[in-house]
Amino acid sequence: MKNTASSPAEKQFGLAPGTVVYTGDKTSGDLYIEVFDYSEDFFEEKELNSIEEAFKYSDSEPITWINVNGLNHTEAIEKIGEHYDLHPLILEDIANTDQRPKIDEYEKYLFVVLKMLYFDKDEKLCIEHISFVLGNTYVISFQESDGDVFDSIRNRIRLGKGRVRSMGSDYLLYALMDAAVDNYFNLIEAMGDKIEELEDNLFEEKPNDDITYDIQSLKREVLKIRRAVFPLREVVNRIEKSEHHLITEKTQFYLRDLYDHIIQVSENIEIYREMTWGLMDMYMTTISNKMNEVMKVLTIMASIFIPLTFLAGIYGMNFENIPELKFKYGYHILWGIMIAVFIGLLYYFKRKKWL
Amino acid sequence: MKNTASSPAEKQFGLAPGTVVYTGDKTSGDLYIEVFDYSEDFFEEKELNSIEEAFKYSDSEPITWINVNGLNHTEAIEKIGEHYDLHPLILEDIANTDQRPKIDEYEKYLFVVLKMLYFDKDEKLCIEHISFVLGNTYVISFQESDGDVFDSIRNRIRLGKGRVRSMGSDYLLYALMDAAVDNYFNLIEAMGDKIEELEDNLFEEKPNDDITYDIQSLKREVLKIRRAVFPLREVVNRIEKSEHHLITEKTQFYLRDLYDHIIQVSENIEIYREMTWGLMDMYMTTISNKMNEVMKVLTIMASIFIPLTFLAGIYGMNFENIPELKFKYGYHILWGIMIAVFIGLLYYFKRKKWL
Amino acid sequence: MKNTASSPAEKQFGLAPGTVVYTGDKTSGDLYIEVFDYSEDFFEEKELNSIEEAFKYSDSEPITWINVNGLNHTEAIEKIGEHYDLHPLILEDIANTDQRPKIDEYEKYLFVVLKMLYFDKDEKLCIEHISFVLGNTYVISFQESDGDVFDSIRNRIRLGKGRVRSMGSDYLLYALMDAAVDNYFNLIEAMGDKIEELEDNLFEEKPNDDITYDIQSLKREVLKIRRAVFPLREVVNRIEKSEHHLITEKTQFYLRDLYDHIIQVSENIEIYREMTWGLMDMYMTTISNKMNEVMKVLTIMASIFIPLTFLAGIYGMNFENIPELKFKYGYHILWGIMIAVFIGLLYYFKRKKWL
Amino acid sequence: MKNTASSPAEKQFGLAPGTVVYTGDKTSGDLYIEVFDYSEDFFEEKELNSIEEAFKYSDSEPITWINVNGLNHTEAIEKIGEHYDLHPLILEDIANTDQRPKIDEYEKYLFVVLKMLYFDKDEKLCIEHISFVLGNTYVISFQESDGDVFDSIRNRIRLGKGRVRSMGSDYLLYALMDAAVDNYFNLIEAMGDKIEELEDNLFEEKPNDDITYDIQSLKREVLKIRRAVFPLREVVNRIEKSEHHLITEKTQFYLRDLYDHIIQVSENIEIYREMTWGLMDMYMTTISNKMNEVMKVLTIMASIFIPLTFLAGIYGMNFENIPELKFKYGYHILWGIMIAVFIGLLYYFKRKKWL
Amino acid sequence: MKNTASSPAEKQFGLAPGTVVYTGDKTSGDLYIEVFDYSEDFFEEKELNSIEEAFKYSDSEPITWINVNGLNHTEAIEKIGEHYDLHPLILEDIANTDQRPKIDEYEKYLFVVLKMLYFDKDEKLCIEHISFVLGNTYVISFQESDGDVFDSIRNRIRLGKGRVRSMGSDYLLYALMDAAVDNYFNLIEAMGDKIEELEDNLFEEKPNDDITYDIQSLKREVLKIRRAVFPLREVVNRIEKSEHHLITEKTQFYLRDLYDHIIQVSENIEIYREMTWGLMDMYMTTISNKMNEVMKVLTIMASIFIPLTFLAGIYGMNFENIPELKFKYGYHILWGIMIAVFIGLLYYFKRKKWL
């Protein structure tokens, strides 16, 4: 919880608006820039280490995708801002990893922020910050570090599969966003598995506070996922509805479909939310069931042996005149009585269904 | 839970938008196509195994209903798409069983997705994916496999009962959707029975984690049903309100009625939701009541016999000088005292209403 | 729960839309028709057994109220439909007792459905289905059986009290709806009494599952009442706001007042809902309080007598060399110690406020 | 709860709409009428016992405030209605103490209903019904009985303080409503104290059902206050937004401020609502904490002394051949063992933090 | 809770609207006024003790920021009101510390209220009241006492960093609000730490009512923070959307960014709300887990030693004829049986996973 809220407060506090400060954790990576330049019958792919080289591609006619990895290199971001005449607040948002998903429409470009979500190998939820600038002939994407969900799009561009090569930069933006959203379905599935696993633990393990803690953590993760995904509905809806000249009618069909997918993800998240919120109650009943069982064992043992011990105590008394003690079969008769009491109580508990 | 979310992620991930991939489980069925061709005074019914044969019916004047069973035959779906000039995203949605209910309006046709819901023989909730394409003179329906809720409509077409033969393709679409919604009432009823049964179990069976698990499962089912039914309200509302040339004013009355039915189903689902969410609390109180009873038995047994045992213990001591031991009737007097204590405690518990 | 949802599914399933089927329970009653024909200075009242006789009244100038009791006589409903040219879906809704409250506006008439609610003598909630057709010079009301809440209106028509005789058919419709809504206040009051009674039971009776069951039943009833009443807000609001030629401006003031009353009923229902939803938690605390008390009795009895029994046990041992046993007043000293322990523990529990 | 809902049902049921019936409890008071007639440089104050005398003041130029106390005098209300030509439904609402806050706009006047709220000396919530008629040169206020929150306004009129004397009748209406809303802050404060007091009781008193009952009562009061205050937001908003000729632009600033205050009260009520709803859970944890403590005492006492008693029991047996019994220091050794067990168990419980 | 609601009621009750009364706690501070007068290439900073001196700065051309500390000096506020022709209700709101965040638009100026929030050194939540008047060439800010979050802005003005010196008074207002909102992130972070700390306490400390109380307090704080922050969304949105001549288009971009930040804070608050509301349930499960453990110890101890004590009791009886007592190894055999029972029960509890 801490670092999502703390970073901007710590790192940005007191700075003038529009100052470009990277607020994330990945501060050591190199700057790594990919360029894809393509049209229906042309394709070129480059890896660059300085941002200036990329400018020449995007200014010329064919569609160009510039993928910038390494938000810690704020000077590169500033250079891009200068070259493409981006508003200072946009540059701030590109580097501010706490920025929520949003869309800003400007005269000459659109700016979109969204989140990539995945569980790392320790089952910890990771939230990565991506932003896109859509211009007339280019899309620039900004990521915290390399390693992403866009490989299928790279391949489609390389091989000319699908529609991407024959459509404009707005379709490329759609395709990139679609890849990110498609990946949410993996996350959703992993989430579902986590919930089921926890449910099984509730029943199987003996009561312990770890489970309580795990439920609380799960709630937190669901809430974080919601926060990362839900604003995207509004974002995609606004792009689709916007009458910005950069968004063509043909692409709007695809955006509507994307919107649909986000709604679907959102519905799944809401279901997981309900299920997760129910887990604590569920856990309470399993604890209570277990306590019930413990109590029953105690009650049965005590209810049977305390009266019998009393009977034994009676004939352990030292009164001079206890007639029964002198009976020849007194001891055996008492055993008989005790066994009768024992069986009677067993039968009583049986009938109460405690056994 | 798993398979609803996992399928698209696994099977579709990384594919270009508009790729037709069947995401459901029924991958082995044959392609089975029914055609109903009819007008007010004409009727023909055919079963086909290739989709091309159906095209000639739908292009001519009378109304044609083409019912395609077997979404795994994606090549047939693609052929239909080609023939009727359907948007690639529609073809994707026809085969994508995870697509939520929706309506897409295109210039020349309407596309509608909804869900058929039923409990199978193991009381498991099944959700089946149906989609409709409404054209000027035809309706094409797509189902995962044969076996559906449209028999009454088939009969009405065959026998010319009701209005269906005398009205257009939009009425046929309405009639098919109406049949699916009518069937929701059966589901709702089965759901109600399940809840009542579970409530009875709460009281009757001895506490066990199965009940907790059943309640959680029920919640999940209610949430899934909601997700399948609720978007349909918006769908039907939009069809009714739309001023699409395919929807005639006469049919709008019927659509309004259909909307009404969906609202009714939704209200029932919401009631079941509230009832189901209350079950866990209800179960907690029954467990607590049971524990209360267990505790009372323990308390009564222990509170009566522990003091009596103490008394017996006193006179089992071996002090040389215990005057009472020498009394002639000491033993009998002690019995008297013990019985008095016993009765006194019984009376005390009686008055506390613990007996 | 069952019969509200089951009936339409069972009885109507597979029928063509617009088929008139009675879905309620009162299938044996006779058809019973009342006619009130009146204007400012004219009044006639008739009881009829065939619907055709009523037609002549409603077609002529003065206002006519035709009250039809017995929805099982579907052929009569169909005749009315034919005579007044009602849409088939309206006829279906008149007979379909599961239809939720609604308003349909047609060119020549308005159609309104609402519910009468009352507790029968077994405290069971009954929901009765009423529908109204408002025409230019007539109102036709349809009820499941005779016995209703309209006696005050009958009297006002007979005696010429209030405004009803001097106003049009729209005011009559208002007056009938107002009578039904006024009756909701009785229901609300009975509901309040039920909740209070149940609250008292929580505290007084010993814990048992009946109370849990009663709370759950009460929830169900509140939810059913909500479902029957809440849609009426929308209905009345739409009549008032509608610019239909049948609704005069003068009557709109009254409809606004009616709307106000329904809001008031709704607010009360919501309060009862909150109170009822709180009952289960409330019951849990009373159970816990009771268990607490049980545990205290056990703890006090056991904590006092188990140590004392131990002491007695010590001196019941048969060691050859236990010096204390030979002390002359050993027995008396031990009693002294025991009493001291007893008083000490009592004091301890007193200070803990357990006594 | 009862009387809020029951009164209109009992007293008004079956009456024609617009019939003036007092539905409150204060049926014995006298009619008491105050008149304030003022302009910027003129002021007159009168107490009247008949309503007719008041008419002459309000019809002439300066602003007149007629304050009518005693809603049981329905004939006076009817006379006012006649003189000022008020709609019959308004007269009904003036006397109907169950009417919720509302605003009705008529051509020649505005009608406003609101509630005065206070706790009486038994800490019981009282809800008093006030209504206002705003005309061109007059405001008429109707109260159940005398004793109100308007003294500060009386003084401002008398002394010419503030703006009231220099502004129109709409400002007077605002000032009266503002006084009522200001008083809500007192109520809110008293409510806050009640909640804090109850919270303290939870911790301090021993568990008992009275607390449960108090929490439930508090919930009820919060819900009633909500119902009395929340509709006022809409009322004031509508007055401010209305373009009725009686509301001048100058007064609108003040109405906006009043709206702000009501929002503030509403927010406080919502906070109290959340706090009150949390009390039952809070109480459950304190009960559980207490039970935990009880259980610990029992467990410690029983776990220590039951094993020791067993040891004593061993050497109380009468076997002929128990070698230990003959040891010279057998008894002392056993004491040593017992003390060791005792200390060991104490240490064990200490480490578990049960002591 | 008390003082937030009580103050206005106590101090303002019965006063005419527009009366300037300070309702906060800091009644003893001096009046302290700062003036910043600047344009792109000019800068002057002054500290004043009388308000009149400030007037000359603000009336002349360059932008002037007048920062007034000490709301208890109501006469100064009134003088400002007179000089700048502010509406009396604004003056009331400046001094009324209970006023919720709001924006009022007037012809010649904008009036904005918001809250500064921080935890003081005792971890108590403090809410400070700030208001701004934005005029053509000036911004006047009003604070309860000196010590604020505006130092970064003072520095930016002094050093000419960022855009503040080159833009108008509307940008200055934005910058001040932005600084306050930036500071919310610190609060949010501190809140997150508090929740985590409390969660840890739940598990580690032994059950006690302090934790219950802390949870309830935390809820209260979250609710107060919500109430202070949430209305700001509407405020900023309205400034941005307003077409007031004082708000330039250039500044609107920044306001949109500010709006975004407030949404982000709001989302975090909602997450904390959910987490905090879950704490009570979480605490219940940890208590139950602890009780479960206590019960298990009791059950194991009692279930093992009560039967063994019974066995010992049997052979402590004084019957004349108990054959076993005479066996040579009777005592040793009994020990064998007892050890067998002991091990058997241990094994039983082990298998039940209670050990």
Short mmCIF file of N, CA and C in Angstrom, two decimals, chain B residues 36-95:
data_model
loop_
_atom_site.label_atom_id
_atom_site.label_comp_id
_atom_site.label_asym_id
_atom_site.label_seq_id
_atom_site.Cartn_x
_atom_site.Cartn_y
_atom_site.Cartn_z
N PHE B 36 -35.71 -22.34 -41.72
CA PHE B 36 -37.16 -22.15 -41.80
C PHE B 36 -37.40 -20.99 -42.76
N ASP B 37 -38.13 -21.28 -43.81
CA ASP B 37 -38.45 -20.24 -44.79
C ASP B 37 -39.95 -20.09 -44.78
N TYR B 38 -40.46 -18.89 -44.53
CA TYR B 38 -41.91 -18.77 -44.41
C TYR B 38 -42.39 -17.38 -44.72
N SER B 39 -43.65 -17.33 -45.14
CA SER B 39 -44.36 -16.06 -45.19
C SER B 39 -45.76 -16.37 -44.67
N GLU B 40 -46.66 -15.41 -44.79
CA GLU B 40 -47.98 -15.62 -44.18
C GLU B 40 -48.61 -16.92 -44.69
N ASP B 41 -48.43 -17.25 -45.99
CA ASP B 41 -49.13 -18.43 -46.51
C ASP B 41 -48.17 -19.42 -47.16
N PHE B 42 -46.96 -19.45 -46.66
CA PHE B 42 -45.97 -20.36 -47.23
C PHE B 42 -45.06 -20.83 -46.11
N PHE B 43 -44.60 -22.08 -46.20
CA PHE B 43 -43.71 -22.56 -45.15
C PHE B 43 -42.85 -23.71 -45.64
N GLU B 44 -41.57 -23.62 -45.38
CA GLU B 44 -40.66 -24.71 -45.76
C GLU B 44 -39.63 -24.89 -44.65
N GLU B 45 -39.28 -26.15 -44.35
CA GLU B 45 -38.32 -26.44 -43.29
C GLU B 45 -37.27 -27.39 -43.83
N LYS B 46 -36.00 -27.10 -43.59
CA LYS B 46 -34.93 -27.93 -44.13
C LYS B 46 -33.86 -28.15 -43.06
N GLU B 47 -33.18 -29.29 -43.16
CA GLU B 47 -31.97 -29.50 -42.36
C GLU B 47 -30.80 -29.62 -43.29
N LEU B 48 -29.77 -28.83 -43.08
CA LEU B 48 -28.64 -28.80 -44.00
C LEU B 48 -27.37 -29.14 -43.25
N ASN B 49 -26.39 -29.58 -44.00
CA ASN B 49 -25.09 -29.80 -43.39
C ASN B 49 -24.02 -28.88 -43.94
N SER B 50 -24.35 -28.13 -44.97
CA SER B 50 -23.37 -27.14 -45.44
C SER B 50 -24.05 -25.79 -45.47
N ILE B 51 -23.28 -24.80 -45.15
CA ILE B 51 -23.87 -23.48 -44.97
C ILE B 51 -24.25 -22.84 -46.29
N GLU B 52 -23.56 -23.20 -47.36
CA GLU B 52 -23.81 -22.52 -48.63
C GLU B 52 -25.26 -22.72 -49.09
N GLU B 53 -25.81 -23.90 -48.84
CA GLU B 53 -27.18 -24.17 -49.28
C GLU B 53 -28.18 -23.19 -48.68
N ALA B 54 -27.85 -22.69 -47.47
CA ALA B 54 -28.80 -21.82 -46.79
C ALA B 54 -28.90 -20.45 -47.43
N PHE B 55 -27.85 -20.06 -48.13
CA PHE B 55 -27.82 -18.68 -48.61
C PHE B 55 -28.96 -18.37 -49.58
N LYS B 56 -29.28 -19.31 -50.39
CA LYS B 56 -30.32 -19.04 -51.40
C LYS B 56 -31.66 -18.72 -50.75
N TYR B 57 -31.94 -19.32 -49.58
CA TYR B 57 -33.23 -19.05 -48.92
C TYR B 57 -33.31 -17.62 -48.41
N SER B 58 -32.26 -17.22 -47.76
CA SER B 58 -32.34 -15.94 -47.07
C SER B 58 -32.33 -14.75 -48.02
N ASP B 59 -31.82 -14.93 -49.21
CA ASP B 59 -31.73 -13.79 -50.12
C ASP B 59 -33.05 -13.49 -50.81
N SER B 60 -33.90 -14.49 -50.89
CA SER B 60 -35.20 -14.28 -51.54
C SER B 60 -36.20 -13.69 -50.55
N GLU B 61 -37.38 -13.37 -51.05
CA GLU B 61 -38.31 -12.55 -50.30
C GLU B 61 -38.79 -13.09 -48.95
N PRO B 62 -39.37 -14.29 -48.86
CA PRO B 62 -40.02 -14.61 -47.58
C PRO B 62 -38.99 -14.59 -46.45
N ILE B 63 -39.51 -14.51 -45.22
CA ILE B 63 -38.63 -14.48 -44.04
C ILE B 63 -37.91 -15.82 -43.91
N THR B 64 -36.63 -15.78 -43.57
CA THR B 64 -35.86 -17.01 -43.39
C THR B 64 -35.17 -17.00 -42.03
N TRP B 65 -35.30 -18.13 -41.34
CA TRP B 65 -34.56 -18.28 -40.09
C TRP B 65 -33.53 -19.38 -40.29
N ILE B 66 -32.25 -19.03 -40.20
CA ILE B 66 -31.18 -20.01 -40.32
C ILE B 66 -30.60 -20.22 -38.94
N ASN B 67 -30.71 -21.45 -38.45
CA ASN B 67 -30.22 -21.76 -37.12
C ASN B 67 -28.97 -22.61 -37.23
N VAL B 68 -27.81 -22.04 -36.85
CA VAL B 68 -26.53 -22.73 -36.98
C VAL B 68 -26.10 -23.28 -35.63
N ASN B 69 -25.93 -24.61 -35.53
CA ASN B 69 -25.47 -25.22 -34.29
C ASN B 69 -24.05 -25.72 -34.47
N GLY B 70 -23.17 -25.38 -33.53
CA GLY B 70 -21.79 -25.85 -33.60
C GLY B 70 -20.81 -24.73 -33.85
N LEU B 71 -20.49 -23.97 -32.81
CA LEU B 71 -19.61 -22.83 -32.98
C LEU B 71 -18.17 -23.23 -33.24
N ASN B 72 -17.86 -24.51 -32.99
CA ASN B 72 -16.50 -24.98 -33.25
C ASN B 72 -16.18 -25.00 -34.75
N HIS B 73 -17.21 -24.97 -35.58
CA HIS B 73 -16.98 -24.95 -37.02
C HIS B 73 -16.77 -23.52 -37.49
N THR B 74 -15.63 -22.97 -37.12
CA THR B 74 -15.40 -21.55 -37.37
C THR B 74 -15.34 -21.22 -38.86
N GLU B 75 -14.97 -22.22 -39.67
CA GLU B 75 -14.89 -21.93 -41.11
C GLU B 75 -16.29 -21.63 -41.67
N ALA B 76 -17.30 -22.31 -41.11
CA ALA B 76 -18.67 -22.02 -41.56
C ALA B 76 -19.06 -20.60 -41.16
N ILE B 77 -18.68 -20.21 -39.95
CA ILE B 77 -19.00 -18.85 -39.49
C ILE B 77 -18.34 -17.83 -40.42
N GLU B 78 -17.11 -18.14 -40.79
CA GLU B 78 -16.42 -17.20 -41.68
C GLU B 78 -17.10 -17.10 -43.05
N LYS B 79 -17.59 -18.24 -43.54
CA LYS B 79 -18.29 -18.20 -44.82
C LYS B 79 -19.55 -17.34 -44.73
N ILE B 80 -20.28 -17.51 -43.63
CA ILE B 80 -21.47 -16.69 -43.45
C ILE B 80 -21.09 -15.21 -43.43
N GLY B 81 -20.02 -14.92 -42.67
CA GLY B 81 -19.55 -13.55 -42.59
C GLY B 81 -19.26 -12.97 -43.97
N GLU B 82 -18.66 -13.78 -44.80
CA GLU B 82 -18.33 -13.32 -46.13
C GLU B 82 -19.59 -13.07 -46.95
N HIS B 83 -20.49 -14.06 -46.89
CA HIS B 83 -21.70 -13.95 -47.70
C HIS B 83 -22.54 -12.74 -47.32
N TYR B 84 -22.71 -12.53 -46.00
CA TYR B 84 -23.59 -11.44 -45.56
C TYR B 84 -22.81 -10.17 -45.27
N ASP B 85 -21.51 -10.20 -45.55
CA ASP B 85 -20.69 -9.01 -45.38
C ASP B 85 -20.69 -8.53 -43.92
N LEU B 86 -20.48 -9.46 -43.01
CA LEU B 86 -20.48 -9.12 -41.58
C LEU B 86 -19.10 -8.60 -41.19
N HIS B 87 -19.08 -7.68 -40.23
CA HIS B 87 -17.83 -7.12 -39.73
C HIS B 87 -17.02 -8.21 -39.02
N PRO B 88 -15.69 -8.25 -39.22
CA PRO B 88 -14.89 -9.32 -38.60
C PRO B 88 -15.09 -9.42 -37.08
N LEU B 89 -15.30 -8.27 -36.40
CA LEU B 89 -15.47 -8.33 -34.95
C LEU B 89 -16.72 -9.09 -34.56
N ILE B 90 -17.74 -9.05 -35.43
CA ILE B 90 -18.97 -9.81 -35.17
C ILE B 90 -18.67 -11.30 -35.23
N LEU B 91 -17.91 -11.69 -36.20
CA LEU B 91 -17.58 -13.11 -36.32
C LEU B 91 -16.80 -13.56 -35.09
N GLU B 92 -15.89 -12.73 -34.62
CA GLU B 92 -15.15 -13.06 -33.41
C GLU B 92 -16.11 -13.25 -32.24
N ASP B 93 -17.09 -12.34 -32.13
CA ASP B 93 -18.02 -12.40 -31.00
C ASP B 93 -18.96 -13.61 -31.08
N ILE B 94 -19.28 -14.03 -32.30
CA ILE B 94 -20.15 -15.21 -32.45
C ILE B 94 -19.48 -16.43 -31.85
N ALA B 95 -18.18 -16.55 -32.07
CA ALA B 95 -17.47 -17.75 -31.61
C ALA B 95 -16.93 -17.60 -30.19
#
